[in-house]
mmCIF file of C-alpha atoms in Angstrom:
data_model
loop_
_atom_site.group_PDB
_atom_site.id
_atom_site.type_symbol
_atom_site.label_atom_id
_atom_site.label_comp_id
_atom_site.label_asym_id
_atom_site.label_seq_id
_atom_site.Cartn_x
_atom_site.Cartn_y
_atom_site.Cartn_z
ATOM 1 C CA MET A 11 18.968 -15.203 -16.508
ATOM 2 C CA PRO A 12 19.862 -12.441 -14.851
ATOM 3 C CA LEU A 13 21.959 -12.953 -11.684
ATOM 4 C CA GLY A 14 20.330 -12.413 -7.753
ATOM 5 C CA ALA A 15 17.140 -13.958 -7.487
ATOM 6 C CA SER A 16 14.291 -16.054 -8.562
ATOM 7 C CA ARG A 17 11.277 -17.440 -6.789
ATOM 8 C CA LEU A 18 9.042 -19.781 -8.433
ATOM 9 C CA ALA A 19 4.931 -20.270 -7.660
ATOM 10 C CA ASP A 20 1.927 -20.845 -8.513
ATOM 11 C CA ILE A 21 0.693 -16.506 -8.763
ATOM 12 C CA ASP A 22 -2.508 -17.561 -11.155
ATOM 13 C CA GLY A 23 -3.863 -20.328 -9.353
ATOM 14 C CA ASN A 24 -4.445 -22.771 -12.700
ATOM 15 C CA SER A 25 -1.435 -25.179 -10.980
ATOM 16 C CA TYR A 26 1.483 -24.298 -12.875
ATOM 17 C CA ASN A 27 4.417 -22.312 -11.479
ATOM 18 C CA ASP A 28 5.384 -18.658 -12.322
ATOM 19 C CA MET A 29 8.656 -17.510 -12.096
ATOM 20 C CA MET A 30 10.450 -14.085 -10.823
ATOM 21 C CA TYR A 31 13.943 -13.430 -11.917
ATOM 22 C CA GLY A 32 15.545 -10.122 -10.503
ATOM 23 C CA GLY A 33 19.221 -8.868 -11.254
ATOM 24 C CA GLY A 34 20.137 -5.535 -11.318
ATOM 25 C CA GLN A 35 18.498 -4.615 -14.180
ATOM 26 C CA GLY A 36 15.253 -4.955 -12.721
ATOM 27 C CA VAL A 37 12.184 -7.942 -12.027
ATOM 28 C CA THR A 38 11.166 -9.940 -14.904
ATOM 29 C CA PHE A 39 7.799 -13.186 -14.711
ATOM 30 C CA MET A 40 7.353 -15.747 -16.099
ATOM 31 C CA VAL A 41 3.003 -16.514 -15.907
ATOM 32 C CA ALA A 42 2.083 -19.934 -17.420
ATOM 33 C CA ASN A 43 -0.234 -20.367 -19.415
ATOM 34 C CA SER A 44 -3.322 -22.316 -18.212
ATOM 35 C CA THR A 45 -2.142 -25.974 -20.279
ATOM 36 C CA GLY A 46 1.683 -25.020 -18.679
ATOM 37 C CA THR A 47 3.312 -25.750 -21.938
ATOM 38 C CA ALA A 48 3.866 -21.916 -22.543
ATOM 39 C CA TYR A 49 5.206 -19.082 -20.759
ATOM 40 C CA SER A 50 3.851 -14.785 -20.878
ATOM 41 C CA GLU A 51 6.423 -12.985 -19.797
ATOM 42 C CA VAL A 52 5.728 -9.922 -17.874
ATOM 43 C CA SER A 53 8.327 -6.713 -16.751
ATOM 44 C CA PHE A 54 7.739 -3.574 -15.962
ATOM 45 C CA PRO A 55 10.016 -0.623 -16.900
ATOM 46 C CA GLN A 56 10.787 0.755 -13.173
ATOM 47 C CA TYR A 57 14.455 0.037 -12.387
ATOM 48 C CA ILE A 58 14.792 -2.652 -9.490
ATOM 49 C CA PHE A 59 18.537 -3.203 -8.168
ATOM 50 C CA SER A 60 16.828 -7.213 -7.148
ATOM 51 C CA GLN A 61 18.771 -8.768 -4.033
ATOM 52 C CA ARG A 62 16.147 -11.051 -3.526
ATOM 53 C CA THR A 63 12.569 -11.994 -4.201
ATOM 54 C CA ASN A 64 9.808 -13.652 -1.817
ATOM 55 C CA PHE A 65 6.176 -14.144 -3.017
ATOM 56 C CA VAL A 66 3.954 -13.741 -0.464
ATOM 57 C CA ASP A 67 0.799 -12.161 0.429
ATOM 58 C CA VAL A 68 1.655 -8.928 1.523
ATOM 59 C CA ASN A 69 -1.428 -6.673 1.693
ATOM 60 C CA ASN A 70 -3.540 -10.691 3.376
ATOM 61 C CA ASP A 71 -6.200 -10.506 0.755
ATOM 62 C CA GLY A 72 -5.506 -14.599 -0.101
ATOM 63 C CA HIS A 73 -3.671 -14.207 -3.563
ATOM 64 C CA LEU A 74 0.446 -14.538 -3.356
ATOM 65 C CA ASP A 75 1.938 -11.467 -4.421
ATOM 66 C CA ALA A 76 6.021 -10.776 -5.264
ATOM 67 C CA PHE A 77 7.990 -8.813 -2.661
ATOM 68 C CA VAL A 78 11.431 -7.813 -4.266
ATOM 69 C CA CYS A 79 14.473 -6.760 -1.866
ATOM 70 C CA HIS A 80 16.630 -3.766 -3.633
ATOM 71 C CA ASP A 81 20.192 -2.065 -2.712
ATOM 72 C CA VAL A 82 20.277 1.150 -3.996
ATOM 73 C CA ASP A 83 16.518 1.844 -2.977
ATOM 74 C CA ALA A 84 13.396 1.450 -1.265
ATOM 75 C CA ASN A 85 12.584 -2.161 -1.385
ATOM 76 C CA VAL A 86 9.401 -2.893 -4.122
ATOM 77 C CA HIS A 87 6.247 -5.286 -3.526
ATOM 78 C CA PHE A 88 4.336 -6.711 -6.308
ATOM 79 C CA ILE A 89 0.543 -6.908 -5.433
ATOM 80 C CA ASN A 90 -1.695 -9.805 -7.439
ATOM 81 C CA ASP A 91 -5.779 -8.428 -7.849
ATOM 82 C CA GLY A 92 -6.601 -11.937 -8.092
ATOM 83 C CA SER A 93 -7.272 -11.742 -11.632
ATOM 84 C CA ASN A 94 -3.849 -11.463 -13.356
ATOM 85 C CA ASN A 95 -2.814 -7.658 -12.621
ATOM 86 C CA LEU A 96 -0.339 -7.561 -10.886
ATOM 87 C CA THR A 97 0.734 -3.673 -9.183
ATOM 88 C CA PHE A 98 4.373 -2.396 -8.859
ATOM 89 C CA VAL A 99 4.566 -0.303 -5.195
ATOM 90 C CA GLN A 100 7.727 0.969 -3.741
ATOM 91 C CA GLY A 101 8.288 1.545 -0.197
ATOM 92 C CA GLY A 102 6.729 1.061 2.894
ATOM 93 C CA LEU A 103 8.592 -2.211 3.881
ATOM 94 C CA GLY A 104 12.144 -0.486 4.159
ATOM 95 C CA GLU A 105 12.853 3.037 2.391
ATOM 96 C CA THR A 106 16.229 3.039 1.783
ATOM 97 C CA CYS A 107 19.067 0.676 0.292
ATOM 98 C CA GLY A 108 20.731 -2.259 1.126
ATOM 99 C CA ASN A 109 17.803 -4.498 1.357
ATOM 100 C CA TYR A 110 19.584 -7.998 0.997
ATOM 101 C CA GLY A 111 16.814 -10.255 2.105
ATOM 102 C CA SER A 112 13.608 -10.873 4.377
ATOM 103 C CA ILE A 113 11.892 -13.557 5.125
ATOM 104 C CA TRP A 114 8.441 -13.454 6.469
ATOM 105 C CA THR A 115 6.990 -14.992 8.713
ATOM 106 C CA ASP A 116 4.268 -14.650 12.066
ATOM 107 C CA TYR A 117 7.026 -14.036 14.283
ATOM 108 C CA ASN A 118 4.677 -13.141 17.880
ATOM 109 C CA ASN A 119 1.577 -14.908 16.711
ATOM 110 C CA ASP A 120 -1.119 -13.471 15.980
ATOM 111 C CA GLY A 121 -2.027 -14.276 12.525
ATOM 112 C CA ALA A 122 -0.622 -11.690 10.889
ATOM 113 C CA VAL A 123 2.551 -12.017 8.234
ATOM 114 C CA ASP A 124 6.032 -10.169 9.217
ATOM 115 C CA CYS A 125 8.809 -8.586 7.115
ATOM 116 C CA PHE A 126 12.108 -9.151 8.401
ATOM 117 C CA VAL A 127 15.004 -7.378 5.473
ATOM 118 C CA ALA A 128 18.604 -7.868 5.966
ATOM 119 C CA LYS A 129 20.542 -4.975 5.389
ATOM 120 C CA CYS A 130 23.946 -3.463 4.892
ATOM 121 C CA GLY A 131 25.487 -0.500 4.214
ATOM 122 C CA CYS A 132 21.668 1.456 4.923
ATOM 123 C CA ASP A 133 20.174 3.178 8.403
ATOM 124 C CA PRO A 134 19.495 0.971 9.818
ATOM 125 C CA VAL A 135 21.191 -1.932 8.662
ATOM 126 C CA ASP A 136 17.900 -4.956 9.805
ATOM 127 C CA LEU A 137 14.704 -4.503 10.008
ATOM 128 C CA LEU A 138 12.030 -6.124 11.429
ATOM 129 C CA MET A 139 8.761 -4.802 10.106
ATOM 130 C CA ARG A 140 5.583 -6.254 12.226
ATOM 131 C CA ASN A 141 1.505 -6.083 10.386
ATOM 132 C CA LYS A 142 -0.134 -4.930 13.468
ATOM 133 C CA ALA A 143 -3.518 -4.452 11.858
ATOM 134 C CA THR A 144 -6.168 -7.337 10.498
ATOM 135 C CA THR A 145 -6.431 -9.785 7.435
ATOM 136 C CA ARG A 146 -7.145 -7.727 4.158
ATOM 137 C CA SER A 147 -6.267 -4.574 5.758
ATOM 138 C CA PRO A 148 -2.298 -4.685 6.423
ATOM 139 C CA ALA A 149 -0.939 -2.142 8.632
ATOM 140 C CA TRP A 150 3.394 -2.087 8.928
ATOM 141 C CA ARG A 151 5.153 -0.454 11.740
ATOM 142 C CA ARG A 152 9.328 -0.800 12.440
ATOM 143 C CA ARG A 153 9.064 -2.849 15.511
ATOM 144 C CA TRP A 154 12.832 -3.277 15.724
ATOM 145 C CA SER A 155 16.189 -2.408 13.511
ATOM 146 C CA CYS A 156 20.074 -3.203 14.189
ATOM 147 C CA ARG A 157 22.441 -0.963 13.428
#
């Protein structure tokens, strides 16, 4: 298993935890079968230097998505369509390198999850992205950054 980041969550709703792990060579998902007795590997061809990962509903559709802090490029998220399909998306939540960790919370109590990204070495140093939209239609706006 690569060094870097790993997370567990049930992304396909079968009551068994699935795993996402990553490091300097990419991100891999291990998805549990319907009985929890075996796993299928799902990998993507894109280069991702994963520092930290989160499972979070990025697009407010009720399905857990995956978010990856990319060390040398814009952050990455994998959108879960609810039918065991993940779609690679890069950017929109941190456009530069040096992304080391993220926290997802509704910091302003408006009912929509917001994203804070701790950064190192790239501009801006830290980044707060506020979800200024309603459910099923997130719209991210840079709220704050620190140099």
